[in-house]
Every structure is written in C-alpha cells, then in structure tokens.
GROMACS .gro file of C-alpha atoms in nm:
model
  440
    1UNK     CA    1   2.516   0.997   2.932
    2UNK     CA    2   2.674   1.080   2.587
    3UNK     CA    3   2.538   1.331   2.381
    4UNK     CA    4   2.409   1.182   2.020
    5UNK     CA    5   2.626   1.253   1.727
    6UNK     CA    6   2.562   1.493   1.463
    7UNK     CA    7   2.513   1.217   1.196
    8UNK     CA    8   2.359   0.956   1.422
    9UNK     CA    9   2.081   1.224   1.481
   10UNK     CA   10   2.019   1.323   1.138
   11UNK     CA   11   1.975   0.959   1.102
   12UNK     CA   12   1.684   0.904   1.358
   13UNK     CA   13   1.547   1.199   1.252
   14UNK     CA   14   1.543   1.140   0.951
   15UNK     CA   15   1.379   0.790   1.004
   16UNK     CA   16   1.125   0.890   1.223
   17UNK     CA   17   1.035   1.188   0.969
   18UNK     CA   18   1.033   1.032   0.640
   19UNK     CA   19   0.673   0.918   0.621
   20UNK     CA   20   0.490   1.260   0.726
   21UNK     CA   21   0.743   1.414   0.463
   22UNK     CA   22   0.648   1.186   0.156
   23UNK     CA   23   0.254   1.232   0.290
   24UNK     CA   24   0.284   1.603   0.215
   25UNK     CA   25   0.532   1.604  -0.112
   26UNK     CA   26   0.272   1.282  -0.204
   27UNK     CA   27  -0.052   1.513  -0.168
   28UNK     CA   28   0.095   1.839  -0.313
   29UNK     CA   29   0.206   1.626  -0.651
   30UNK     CA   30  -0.084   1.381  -0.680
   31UNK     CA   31  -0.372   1.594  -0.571
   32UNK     CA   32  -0.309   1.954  -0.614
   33UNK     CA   33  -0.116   1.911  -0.930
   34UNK     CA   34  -0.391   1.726  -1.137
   35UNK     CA   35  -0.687   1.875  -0.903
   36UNK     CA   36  -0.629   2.253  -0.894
   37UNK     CA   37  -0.748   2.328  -1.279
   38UNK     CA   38  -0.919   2.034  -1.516
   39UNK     CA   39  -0.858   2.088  -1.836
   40UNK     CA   40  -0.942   1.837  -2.093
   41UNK     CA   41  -0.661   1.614  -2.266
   42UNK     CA   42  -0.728   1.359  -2.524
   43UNK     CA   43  -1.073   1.373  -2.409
   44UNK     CA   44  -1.265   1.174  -2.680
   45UNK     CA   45  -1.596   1.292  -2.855
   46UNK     CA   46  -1.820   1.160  -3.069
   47UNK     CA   47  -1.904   1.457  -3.377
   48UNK     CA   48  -2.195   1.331  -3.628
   49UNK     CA   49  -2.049   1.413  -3.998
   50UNK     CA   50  -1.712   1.377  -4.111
   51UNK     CA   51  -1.664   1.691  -4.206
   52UNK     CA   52  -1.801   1.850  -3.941
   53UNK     CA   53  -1.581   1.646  -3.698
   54UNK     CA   54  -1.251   1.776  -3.897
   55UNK     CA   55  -1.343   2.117  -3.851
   56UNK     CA   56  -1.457   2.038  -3.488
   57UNK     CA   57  -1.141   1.857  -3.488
   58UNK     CA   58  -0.903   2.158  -3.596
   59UNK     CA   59  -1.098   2.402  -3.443
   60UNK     CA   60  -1.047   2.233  -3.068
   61UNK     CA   61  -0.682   2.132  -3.147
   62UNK     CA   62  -0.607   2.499  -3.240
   63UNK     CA   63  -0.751   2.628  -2.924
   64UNK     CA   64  -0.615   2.339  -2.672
   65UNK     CA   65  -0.370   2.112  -2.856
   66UNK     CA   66  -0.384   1.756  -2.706
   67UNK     CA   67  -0.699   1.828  -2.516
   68UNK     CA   68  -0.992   1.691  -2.758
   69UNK     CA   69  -0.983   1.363  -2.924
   70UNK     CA   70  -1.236   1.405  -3.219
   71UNK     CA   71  -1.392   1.115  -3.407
   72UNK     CA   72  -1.677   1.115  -3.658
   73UNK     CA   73  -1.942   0.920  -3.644
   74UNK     CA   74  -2.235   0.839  -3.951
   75UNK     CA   75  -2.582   0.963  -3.738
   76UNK     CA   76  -2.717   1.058  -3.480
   77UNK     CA   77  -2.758   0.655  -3.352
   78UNK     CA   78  -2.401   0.606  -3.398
   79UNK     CA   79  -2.384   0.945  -3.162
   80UNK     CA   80  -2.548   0.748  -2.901
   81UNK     CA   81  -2.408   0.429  -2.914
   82UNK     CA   82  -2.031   0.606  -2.861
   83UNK     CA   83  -2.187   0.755  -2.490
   84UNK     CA   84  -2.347   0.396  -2.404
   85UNK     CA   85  -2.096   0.171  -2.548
   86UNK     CA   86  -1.846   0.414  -2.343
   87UNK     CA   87  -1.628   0.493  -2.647
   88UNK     CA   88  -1.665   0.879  -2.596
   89UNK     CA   89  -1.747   1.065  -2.311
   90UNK     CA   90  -1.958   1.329  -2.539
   91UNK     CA   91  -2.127   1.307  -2.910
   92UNK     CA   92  -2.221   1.637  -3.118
   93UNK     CA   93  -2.472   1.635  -3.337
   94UNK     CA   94  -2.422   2.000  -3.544
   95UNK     CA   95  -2.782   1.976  -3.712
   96UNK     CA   96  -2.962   2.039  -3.389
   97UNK     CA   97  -2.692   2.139  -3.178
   98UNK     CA   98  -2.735   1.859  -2.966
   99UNK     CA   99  -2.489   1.705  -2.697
  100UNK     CA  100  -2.468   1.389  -2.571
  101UNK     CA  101  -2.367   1.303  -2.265
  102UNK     CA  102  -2.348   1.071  -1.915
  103UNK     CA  103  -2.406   1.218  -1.608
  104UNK     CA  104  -2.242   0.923  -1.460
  105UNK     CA  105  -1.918   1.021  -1.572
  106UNK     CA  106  -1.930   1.307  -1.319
  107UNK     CA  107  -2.042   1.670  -1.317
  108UNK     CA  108  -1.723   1.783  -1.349
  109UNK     CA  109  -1.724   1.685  -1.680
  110UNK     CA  110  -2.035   1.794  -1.813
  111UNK     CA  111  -1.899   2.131  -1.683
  112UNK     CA  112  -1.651   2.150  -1.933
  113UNK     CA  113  -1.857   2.004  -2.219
  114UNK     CA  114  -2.114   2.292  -2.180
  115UNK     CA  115  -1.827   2.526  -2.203
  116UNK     CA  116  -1.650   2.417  -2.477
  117UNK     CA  117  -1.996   2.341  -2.727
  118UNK     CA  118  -2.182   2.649  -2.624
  119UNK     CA  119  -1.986   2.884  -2.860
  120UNK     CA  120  -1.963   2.604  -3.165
  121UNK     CA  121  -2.374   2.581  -3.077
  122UNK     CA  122  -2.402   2.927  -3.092
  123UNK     CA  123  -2.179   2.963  -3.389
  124UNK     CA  124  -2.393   2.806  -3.603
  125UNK     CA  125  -2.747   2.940  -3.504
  126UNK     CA  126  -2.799   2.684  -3.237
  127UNK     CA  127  -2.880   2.669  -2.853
  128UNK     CA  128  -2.667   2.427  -2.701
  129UNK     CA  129  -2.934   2.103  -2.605
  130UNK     CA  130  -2.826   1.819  -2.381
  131UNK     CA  131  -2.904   1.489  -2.363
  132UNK     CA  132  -2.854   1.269  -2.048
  133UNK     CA  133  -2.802   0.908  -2.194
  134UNK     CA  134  -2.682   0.789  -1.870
  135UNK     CA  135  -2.784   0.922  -1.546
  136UNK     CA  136  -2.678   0.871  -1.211
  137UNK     CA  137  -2.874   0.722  -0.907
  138UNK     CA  138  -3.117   0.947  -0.793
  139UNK     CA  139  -2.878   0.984  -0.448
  140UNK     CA  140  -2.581   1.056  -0.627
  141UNK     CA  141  -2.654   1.382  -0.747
  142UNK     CA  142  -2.247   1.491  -0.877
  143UNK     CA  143  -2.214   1.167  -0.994
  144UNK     CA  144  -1.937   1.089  -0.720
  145UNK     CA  145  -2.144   0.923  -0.430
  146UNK     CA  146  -1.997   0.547  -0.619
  147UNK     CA  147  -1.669   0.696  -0.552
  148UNK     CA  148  -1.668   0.771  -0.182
  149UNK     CA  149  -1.808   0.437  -0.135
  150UNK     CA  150  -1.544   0.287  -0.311
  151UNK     CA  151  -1.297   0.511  -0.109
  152UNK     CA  152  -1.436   0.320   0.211
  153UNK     CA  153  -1.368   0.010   0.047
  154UNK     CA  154  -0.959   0.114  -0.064
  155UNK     CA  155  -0.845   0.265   0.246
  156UNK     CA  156  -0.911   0.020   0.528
  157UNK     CA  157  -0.718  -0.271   0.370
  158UNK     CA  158  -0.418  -0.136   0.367
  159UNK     CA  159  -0.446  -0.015   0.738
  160UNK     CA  160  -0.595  -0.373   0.825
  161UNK     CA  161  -0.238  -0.490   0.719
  162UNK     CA  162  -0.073  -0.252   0.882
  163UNK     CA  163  -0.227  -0.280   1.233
  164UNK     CA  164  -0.264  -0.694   1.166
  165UNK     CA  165   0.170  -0.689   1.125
  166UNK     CA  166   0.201  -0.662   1.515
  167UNK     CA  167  -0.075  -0.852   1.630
  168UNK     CA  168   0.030  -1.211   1.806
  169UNK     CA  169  -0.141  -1.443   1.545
  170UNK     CA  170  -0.052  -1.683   1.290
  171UNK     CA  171  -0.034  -1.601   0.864
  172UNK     CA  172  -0.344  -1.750   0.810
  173UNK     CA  173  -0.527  -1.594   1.108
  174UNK     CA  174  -0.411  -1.255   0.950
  175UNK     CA  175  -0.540  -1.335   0.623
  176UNK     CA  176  -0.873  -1.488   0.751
  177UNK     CA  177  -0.875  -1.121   0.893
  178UNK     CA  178  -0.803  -0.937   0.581
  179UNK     CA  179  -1.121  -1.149   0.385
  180UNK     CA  180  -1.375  -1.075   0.679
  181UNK     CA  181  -1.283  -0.737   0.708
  182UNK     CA  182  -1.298  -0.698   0.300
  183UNK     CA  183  -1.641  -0.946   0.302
  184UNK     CA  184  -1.787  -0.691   0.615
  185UNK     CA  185  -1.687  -0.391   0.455
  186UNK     CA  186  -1.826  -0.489   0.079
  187UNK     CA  187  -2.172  -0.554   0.223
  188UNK     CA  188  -2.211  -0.279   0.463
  189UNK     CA  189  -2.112  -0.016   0.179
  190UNK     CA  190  -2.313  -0.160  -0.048
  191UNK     CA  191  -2.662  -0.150   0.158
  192UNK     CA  192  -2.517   0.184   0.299
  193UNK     CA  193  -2.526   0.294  -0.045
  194UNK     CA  194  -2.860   0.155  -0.161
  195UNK     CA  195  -3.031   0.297   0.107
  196UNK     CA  196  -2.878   0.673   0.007
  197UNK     CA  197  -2.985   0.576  -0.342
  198UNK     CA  198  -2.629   0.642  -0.477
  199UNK     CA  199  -2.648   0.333  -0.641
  200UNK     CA  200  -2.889   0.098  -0.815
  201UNK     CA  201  -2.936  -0.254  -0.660
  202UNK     CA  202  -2.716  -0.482  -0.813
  203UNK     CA  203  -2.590  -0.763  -0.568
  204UNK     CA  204  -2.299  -0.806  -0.829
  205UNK     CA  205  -2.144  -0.480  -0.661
  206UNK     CA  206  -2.101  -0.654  -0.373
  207UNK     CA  207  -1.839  -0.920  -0.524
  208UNK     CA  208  -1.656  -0.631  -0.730
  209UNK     CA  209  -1.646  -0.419  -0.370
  210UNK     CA  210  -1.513  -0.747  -0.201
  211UNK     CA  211  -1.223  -0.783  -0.511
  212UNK     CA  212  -1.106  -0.472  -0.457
  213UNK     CA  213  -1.036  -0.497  -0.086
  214UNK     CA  214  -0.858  -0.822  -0.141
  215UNK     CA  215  -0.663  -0.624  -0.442
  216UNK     CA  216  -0.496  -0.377  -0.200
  217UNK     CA  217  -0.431  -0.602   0.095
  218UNK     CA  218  -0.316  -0.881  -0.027
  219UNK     CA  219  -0.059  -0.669  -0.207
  220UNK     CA  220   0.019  -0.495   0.083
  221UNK     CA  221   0.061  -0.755   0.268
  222UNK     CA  222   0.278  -0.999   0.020
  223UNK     CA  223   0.472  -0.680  -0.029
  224UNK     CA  224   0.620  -0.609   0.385
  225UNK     CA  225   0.893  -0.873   0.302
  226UNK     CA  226   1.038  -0.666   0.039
  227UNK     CA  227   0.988  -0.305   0.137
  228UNK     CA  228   0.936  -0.347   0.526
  229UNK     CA  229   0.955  -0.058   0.687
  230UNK     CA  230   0.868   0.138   0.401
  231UNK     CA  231   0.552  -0.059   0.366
  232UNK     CA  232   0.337   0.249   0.465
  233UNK     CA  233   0.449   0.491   0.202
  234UNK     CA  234   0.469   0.233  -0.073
  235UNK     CA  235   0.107   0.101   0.004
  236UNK     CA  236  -0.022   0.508   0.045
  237UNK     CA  237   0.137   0.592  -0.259
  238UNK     CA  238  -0.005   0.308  -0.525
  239UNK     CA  239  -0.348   0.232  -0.348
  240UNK     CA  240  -0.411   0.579  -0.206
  241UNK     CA  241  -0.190   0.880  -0.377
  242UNK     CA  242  -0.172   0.763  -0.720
  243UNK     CA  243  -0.507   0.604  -0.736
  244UNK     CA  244  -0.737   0.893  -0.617
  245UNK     CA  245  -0.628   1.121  -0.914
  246UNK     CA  246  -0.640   0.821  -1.138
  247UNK     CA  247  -0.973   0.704  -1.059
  248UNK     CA  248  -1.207   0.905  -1.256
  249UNK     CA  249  -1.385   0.916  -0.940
  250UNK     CA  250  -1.444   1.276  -0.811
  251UNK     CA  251  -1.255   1.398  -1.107
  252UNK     CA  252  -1.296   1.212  -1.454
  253UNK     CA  253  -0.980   1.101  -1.623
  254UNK     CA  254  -1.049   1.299  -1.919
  255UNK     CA  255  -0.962   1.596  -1.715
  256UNK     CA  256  -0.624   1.530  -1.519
  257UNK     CA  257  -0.253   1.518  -1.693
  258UNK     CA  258  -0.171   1.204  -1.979
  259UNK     CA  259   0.052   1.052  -1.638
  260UNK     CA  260  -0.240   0.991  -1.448
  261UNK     CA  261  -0.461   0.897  -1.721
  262UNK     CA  262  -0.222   0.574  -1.803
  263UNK     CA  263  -0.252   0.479  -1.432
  264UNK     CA  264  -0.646   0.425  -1.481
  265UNK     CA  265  -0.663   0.123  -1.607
  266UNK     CA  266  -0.363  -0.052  -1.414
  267UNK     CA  267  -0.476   0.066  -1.081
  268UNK     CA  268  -0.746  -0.164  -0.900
  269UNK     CA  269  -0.934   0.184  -0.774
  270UNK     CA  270  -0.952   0.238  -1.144
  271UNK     CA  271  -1.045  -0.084  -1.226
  272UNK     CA  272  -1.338  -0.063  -0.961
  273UNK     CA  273  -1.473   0.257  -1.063
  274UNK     CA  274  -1.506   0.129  -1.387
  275UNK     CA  275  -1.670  -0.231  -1.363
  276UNK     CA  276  -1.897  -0.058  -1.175
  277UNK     CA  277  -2.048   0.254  -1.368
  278UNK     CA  278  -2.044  -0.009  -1.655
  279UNK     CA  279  -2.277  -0.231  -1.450
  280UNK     CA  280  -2.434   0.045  -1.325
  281UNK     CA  281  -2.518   0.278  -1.640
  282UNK     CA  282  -2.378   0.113  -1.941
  283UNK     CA  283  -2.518  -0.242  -1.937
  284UNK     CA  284  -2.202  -0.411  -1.852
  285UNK     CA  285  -1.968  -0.172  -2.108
  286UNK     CA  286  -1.601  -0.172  -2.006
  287UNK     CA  287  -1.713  -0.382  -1.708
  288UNK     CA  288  -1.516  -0.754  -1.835
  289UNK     CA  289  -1.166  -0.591  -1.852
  290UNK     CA  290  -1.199  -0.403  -1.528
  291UNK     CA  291  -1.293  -0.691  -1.307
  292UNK     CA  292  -1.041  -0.921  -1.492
  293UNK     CA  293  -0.793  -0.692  -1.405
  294UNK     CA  294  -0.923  -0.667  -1.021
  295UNK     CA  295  -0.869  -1.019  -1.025
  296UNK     CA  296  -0.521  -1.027  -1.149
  297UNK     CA  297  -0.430  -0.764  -0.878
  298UNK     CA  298  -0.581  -1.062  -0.632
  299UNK     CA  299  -0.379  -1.299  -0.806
  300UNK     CA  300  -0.081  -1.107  -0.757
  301UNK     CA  301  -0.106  -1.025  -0.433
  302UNK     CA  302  -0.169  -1.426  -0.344
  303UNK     CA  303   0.134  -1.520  -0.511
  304UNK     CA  304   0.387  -1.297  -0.341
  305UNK     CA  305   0.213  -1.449  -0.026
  306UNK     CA  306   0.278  -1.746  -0.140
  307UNK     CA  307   0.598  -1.720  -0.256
  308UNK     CA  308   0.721  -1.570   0.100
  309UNK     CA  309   0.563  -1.869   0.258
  310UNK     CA  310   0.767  -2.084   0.102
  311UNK     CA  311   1.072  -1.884   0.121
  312UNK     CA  312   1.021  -1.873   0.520
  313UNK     CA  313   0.961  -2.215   0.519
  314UNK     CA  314   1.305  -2.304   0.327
  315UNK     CA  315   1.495  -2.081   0.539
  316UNK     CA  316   1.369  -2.201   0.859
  317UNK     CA  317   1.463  -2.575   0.701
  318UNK     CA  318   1.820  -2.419   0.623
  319UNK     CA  319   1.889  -2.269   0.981
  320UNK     CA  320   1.612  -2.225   1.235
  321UNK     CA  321   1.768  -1.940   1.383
  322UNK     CA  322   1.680  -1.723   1.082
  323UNK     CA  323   1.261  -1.741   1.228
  324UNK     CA  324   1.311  -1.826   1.595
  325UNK     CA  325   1.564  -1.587   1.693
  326UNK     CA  326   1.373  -1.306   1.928
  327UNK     CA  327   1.381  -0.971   1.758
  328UNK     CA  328   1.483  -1.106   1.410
  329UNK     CA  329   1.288  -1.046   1.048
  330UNK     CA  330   1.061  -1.347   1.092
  331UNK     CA  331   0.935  -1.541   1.410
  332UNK     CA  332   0.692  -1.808   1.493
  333UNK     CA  333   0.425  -1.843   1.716
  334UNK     CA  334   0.277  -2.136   1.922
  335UNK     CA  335   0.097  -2.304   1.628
  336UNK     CA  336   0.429  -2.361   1.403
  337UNK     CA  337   0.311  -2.091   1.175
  338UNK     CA  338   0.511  -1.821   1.059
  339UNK     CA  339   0.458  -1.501   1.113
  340UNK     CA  340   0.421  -1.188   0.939
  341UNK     CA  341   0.748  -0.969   0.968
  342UNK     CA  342   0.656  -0.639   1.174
  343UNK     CA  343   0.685  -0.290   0.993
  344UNK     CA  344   1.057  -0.172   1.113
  345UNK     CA  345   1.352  -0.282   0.944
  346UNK     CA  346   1.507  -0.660   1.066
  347UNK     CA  347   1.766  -0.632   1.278
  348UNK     CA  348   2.052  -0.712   1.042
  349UNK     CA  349   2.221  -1.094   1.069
  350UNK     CA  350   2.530  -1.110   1.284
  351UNK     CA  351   2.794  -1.314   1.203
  352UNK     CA  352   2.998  -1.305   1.490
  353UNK     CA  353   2.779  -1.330   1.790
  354UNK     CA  354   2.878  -1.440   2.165
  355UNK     CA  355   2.640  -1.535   2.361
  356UNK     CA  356   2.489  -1.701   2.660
  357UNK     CA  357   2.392  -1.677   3.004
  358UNK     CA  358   2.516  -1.651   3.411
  359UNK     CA  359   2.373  -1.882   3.678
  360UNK     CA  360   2.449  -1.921   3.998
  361UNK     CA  361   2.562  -2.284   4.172
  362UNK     CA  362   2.192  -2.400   4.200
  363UNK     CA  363   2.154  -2.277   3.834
  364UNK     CA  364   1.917  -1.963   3.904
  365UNK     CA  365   1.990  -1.659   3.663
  366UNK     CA  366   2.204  -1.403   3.755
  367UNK     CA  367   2.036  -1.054   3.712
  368UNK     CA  368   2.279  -0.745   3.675
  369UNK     CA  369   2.624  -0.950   3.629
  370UNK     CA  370   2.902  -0.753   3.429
  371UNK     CA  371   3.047  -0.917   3.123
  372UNK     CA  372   3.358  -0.816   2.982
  373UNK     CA  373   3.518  -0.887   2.651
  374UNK     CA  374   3.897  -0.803   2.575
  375UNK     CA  375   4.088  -0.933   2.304
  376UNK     CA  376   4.405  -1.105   2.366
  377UNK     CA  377   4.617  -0.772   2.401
  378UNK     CA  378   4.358  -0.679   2.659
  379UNK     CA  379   4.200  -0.470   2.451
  380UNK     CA  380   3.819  -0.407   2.587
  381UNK     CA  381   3.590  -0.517   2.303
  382UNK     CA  382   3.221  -0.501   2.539
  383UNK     CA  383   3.121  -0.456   2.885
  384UNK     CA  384   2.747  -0.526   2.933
  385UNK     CA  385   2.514  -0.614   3.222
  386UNK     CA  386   2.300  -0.908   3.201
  387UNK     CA  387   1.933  -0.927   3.215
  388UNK     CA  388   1.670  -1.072   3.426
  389UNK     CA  389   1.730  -1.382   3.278
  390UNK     CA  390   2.064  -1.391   3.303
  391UNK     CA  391   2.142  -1.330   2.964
  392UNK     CA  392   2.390  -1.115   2.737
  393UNK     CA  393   2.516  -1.106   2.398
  394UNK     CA  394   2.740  -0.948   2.178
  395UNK     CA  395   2.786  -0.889   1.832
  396UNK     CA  396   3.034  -0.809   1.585
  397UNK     CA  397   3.370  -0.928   1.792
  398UNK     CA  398   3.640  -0.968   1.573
  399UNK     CA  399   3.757  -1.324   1.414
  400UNK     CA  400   3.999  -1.388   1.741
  401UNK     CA  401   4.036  -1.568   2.050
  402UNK     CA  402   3.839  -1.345   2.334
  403UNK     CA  403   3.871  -1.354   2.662
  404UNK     CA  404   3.505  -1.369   2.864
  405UNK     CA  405   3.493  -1.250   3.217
  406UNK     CA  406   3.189  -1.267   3.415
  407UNK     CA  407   3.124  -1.129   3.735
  408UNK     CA  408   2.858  -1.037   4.037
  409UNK     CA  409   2.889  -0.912   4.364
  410UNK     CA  410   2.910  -1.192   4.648
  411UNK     CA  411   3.045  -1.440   4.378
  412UNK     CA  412   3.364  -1.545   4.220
  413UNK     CA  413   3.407  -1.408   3.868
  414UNK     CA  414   3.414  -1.674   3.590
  415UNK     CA  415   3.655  -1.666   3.353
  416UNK     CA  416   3.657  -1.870   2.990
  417UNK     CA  417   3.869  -1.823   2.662
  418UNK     CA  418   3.679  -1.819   2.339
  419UNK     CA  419   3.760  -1.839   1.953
  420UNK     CA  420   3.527  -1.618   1.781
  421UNK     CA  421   3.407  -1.774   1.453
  422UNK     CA  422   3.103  -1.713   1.216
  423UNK     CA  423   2.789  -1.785   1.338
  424UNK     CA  424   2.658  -1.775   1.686
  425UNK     CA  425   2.939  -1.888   1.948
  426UNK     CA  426   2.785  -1.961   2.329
  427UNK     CA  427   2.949  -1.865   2.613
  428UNK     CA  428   2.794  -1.964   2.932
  429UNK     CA  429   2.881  -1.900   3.352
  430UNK     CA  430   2.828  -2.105   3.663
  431UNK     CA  431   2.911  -1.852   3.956
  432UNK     CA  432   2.982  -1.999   4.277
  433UNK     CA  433   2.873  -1.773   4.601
  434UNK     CA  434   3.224  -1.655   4.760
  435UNK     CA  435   3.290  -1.896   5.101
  436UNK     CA  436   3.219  -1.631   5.392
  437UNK     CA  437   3.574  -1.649   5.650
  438UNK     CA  438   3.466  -1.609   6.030
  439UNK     CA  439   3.610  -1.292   6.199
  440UNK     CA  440   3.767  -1.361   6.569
   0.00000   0.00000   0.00000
C-alpha cells in the first residue's frame, strides 16, 4: 500500500472538513456578531410635534449617530396610527410622556425603548407611560413564540432535500415529497401553536406557513445542479445563517447591524415573520408585500426546477450516456424519469475511455481477470482487475493506438489493438479455457 501524498491529503481533508468549518465561521459572524449587544440603528420613531421631534432628533443622533430614525408626527392619533400602520416601531408623545409601542415586535425591543425615553421622560417632569397598541398572544409572552414556530417550518425543507437527493425515486416523487412534508408541517405548527396560545386563530397562517416551506426547498432543490456538493453550506447559509439574524424574529431588525437589516425583506424567513405579525397584530399591515415576495421565492425555486428538467432532458436527447452512465451527474430510474443529482461532485466526463468486458467461451463473466494497457513503445498505461461482472475501464489513455491484453488463470490471454479516440472506445474479450495435455 502507498502512503497518501502530502497534497492529495490536504485535499481530502480539506473536503471532508469544509462544511463543519463554514458551520462555525457561519455562526460566529451571523449570530454572535449581530446577537452579542443590540443596539438600535435607524430604528424609526414616531415623536408628536415637530419641534419636539428635531430636538428628539439631535438629541438621539448626538448620543448614537445612525441609531434613531426620528419623524414627527401632528397628534397623538397620528402617534398611533405610525405603531399600527407599522411605520415606526415607537411614537412619543412629550405632553404626557407617553410611549407607544407593540409588544409584538418583541421584548427585546421594548427593552431598549424604556431605556432610551426614560431620561427624555424624566427630563421634562414626566414618568415614562407605555402604551401596548399591539400585544402578543396570550402564549407568547417575549413576543418570539411566532418565531420558533416559523423556525420549525425553515429548517426541515432544506434537510427534506438533502436526505430526498439519495433516495431511489423519480423528480416528481421527490417533489410530491417536498409539498406533503411542507403541507404536514404547516398544519401541525399551526394547531401546535394555537393550542400554546402563541398565536391567534387565523387559518390564513396555515397557507403563509405552507409558502415558506416551498420557498426554501424548492430553491434548494433547483439549486444542487449548480452548486452540488456545496449544496449544504449554500442552503445553511441563505435559509438558515443569514436569515435567523435577519428575521426580526427573536431579535427585531431595528436592533442588529444596517447588513442584516437589508436582508429582511429579501429573505423568505423575513418575509414570513412579517405577513404574519401583520395578520396577526396589525390588521393585514405590511402583510401584501411579504407574501408576494414568499411567492416569488416559490416561483423561483420552480423555475430553476424547471429549467434543469429541460436541460436533462436535452442532454439525454444529445447523448444518452450523459444520464445513464452509472456513477455520472444525472441518472434515471425505472419510470424514464430523471433523477435528482446526489450531493458529491459528478465524476468529471472522460474523453478518452476504454472499456468493456471478459467472458469466457460460453460467454459467462470473468471475475478477477488482469487487463493491461501499454502504448505502442510498451509503455504500461493501466493494469486493472475486472469485476464480478466482468468488467473494466479506463480513462484518460492518450490519443494513440493501445495495445489491450487480457488475461485469467486456466485461460489463454486475449490480445486486441485499439486506436484511442474521443469518446467512449469498447474493448471486449472472449477467453477460451487452455486445452488440458495428458501426462504418460
């Protein structure tokens, strides 16, 4: 046995390792970066009285720059109506010293309002009062219950797809899976939920949950053609690293870094999140553009489906060998379907490929026969053993005329002559069963 090279090992290793790596550089950068201290930035609040909202305004930008968006309103109505129309996250009203606020935007956040407009209360004769406008379900006490749910509705799709890529059934069979597992999982969450009192009842949840799980696997699944073996960290790190942070789910946008604050409303946990709190405790608010924009992930992820389909179909039209080669990207199965490519890399397309197989005389394989390849100055190019069904190949030979010598104990060796070409070139042996001379 040869010891593995230097290079060759850094190679596997490196292979075998790079997933586990990217998990831990992943969590570090999207979790504990924005996670490990909240701090407001262009958070945006409601302040009744233009003037008072300009000194609010200075005052706050002074103290944090970039971290409070101030904008006046006329009254204290106009106060409200920025917390229930979902325009601000806060309104001030400096008369009373009165804030406005949702509860189901998270506690987290009504953590930092208190602390930031209990000195400008105070500051002006005033004990800070707040106003609910929008609480949460009775069950969902920090105002993150919706999220978790919605966590048990992101995560499984994307390992459906993963553990679906190796299992012996047709596209559509795989997809079938991928809407009954989405379909199961969007009803028992929801009635998991309402019986926790996390949420409200609103059967429309249902349909959003369901959206979302077809968001993130057909994605993920339309995507394996073009990442492949990579398919893991690129689904983790859209559906799972960068959406957690990006969610306003256990920790509202308003309070983790401008980055992840652009991904919220591109991102279909995002996009969940918010169609729902709107349904649930804004009367529909900012629900439209979220569920359009769950729909468009669905759209996308149908398409590059789609378009594989077809491109499978075309090449298999062009060359069959491209799907029914064992081992290669694509393969079919016994209904004619294609099927899904498998999460390591293809192996890569040879171009110069001998192969074929060694019978004997009454044309039963040969198990364990040598084949060697020279090259016409004798030159040793491959020496291989055949399988149990008589089979070898070889790839790469050089653009030559090879010479093909096949042999097995108790049977004369075959011998051919072959011009190597591009493509697949076969090669195949009859070995006769060496004539046993009698001994006087």
């Amino acid at each position: 046995m040869t010891e593995a090279q230097p290079s060759s090992l850094v190679r596997t290793l490196a292979s075998a390792l790079w997933f586990p790596m990217f998990f831990i550089v992943g969590f570090m950068v999207c979790y504990l970066l924005p996670f490990h201290a909240p701090a407001p930035h262009d958070m945006p609040v409601a302040v009744v009285g233009e003037q008072a909202a300009q000194q609010l305004g200075a005052a706050f930008e002074q103290k944090m720059p970039g971290g409070v968006d101030v904008a006046a309103v006329p009254d204290v109505q106009g106060a409200r109506d920025a917390i229930t129309q979902r325009d601000a996250v806060a309104a001030y009203d400096p008369a009373r010293g009165e804030l406005f606020y949702a509860k189901a935007n998270g506690s987290a956040l009504l953590m930092v309002l208190q602390q930031l407009f209990t000195p400008v209360a105070s500051a002006t004769g005033h004990h800070l009062v707040l106003t609910d406008l929008a609480p949460s379900a009775p069950g969902d006490v920090m105002g993150t219950g919706l999220f978790y749910c919605l966590l048990a509705l992101n995560i499984p799709p994307y390992i459906t797809v993963m553990m679906l890529l190796r299992a012996a059934l047709s596209t559509r069979q795989k997809l079938l899976a991928l809407v009954g597992v989405g379909a199961f999982g969007s009803v028992v969450c929801y009635f998991a939920a309402l019986s926790m009192e996390v949420i409200h009842a609103e059967p429309v949840l249902i349909l959003i949950g369901f959206l979302l799980t077809q968001a993130v696997a057909w994605t993920t699944f339309g995507l394996v053609p073009f990442v492949k073996q990579f398919i893991p960290g690129v689904a983790m790190g859209v559906f799972v690293l960068l959406s957690m942070p990006s969610s306003s789910g256990a920790i509202p946008k308003e309070l983790v870094p401008p980055f992840f604050q652009s991904l919220h409303r591109f991102l279909p946990l995002g996009q969940a999140v918010d169609s729902m709190r709107g349904i649930l405790y804004f009367n529909g608010a900012g629900a439209l553009p979220a569920v359009l924009g769950l729909c468009a992930w669905c759209a996308f992820g149908v398409a590059l489906v789609v378009f594989n389909q077809v491109r499978a179909r075309r090449k298999q039209a062009s060359d069959p060998e491209v799907v029914t080669t064992a081992g290669t990207y694509e393969h079919e199965d016994d209904s004619g379907v294609v099927v899904d490519p498998a999460i390591e890399a293809p192996v890569p397309r040879y171009h110069h490929t001998l192969a074929g197989t060694v019978r004997d005389g009454s044309g039963e394989p040969v198990a364990g026969a040598i084949v060697t390849v020279t090259d016409a100055g004798g030159v040793q190019l491959a020496h291989l053993v055949t399988g149990g069904d008589g089979g070898y190949e070889v790839h790469d030979l050089p653009r030559q005329y090879v010479t093909v010598v096949a042999s097995a104990p108790g049977m004369r060796p075959g011998v051919d002559r072959v011009g190597v070409r591009a493509g697949r070139i076969g090669c195949d042996f009859v070995l006769e069963r060496e004539a046993r001379v009698g001994v006087r």
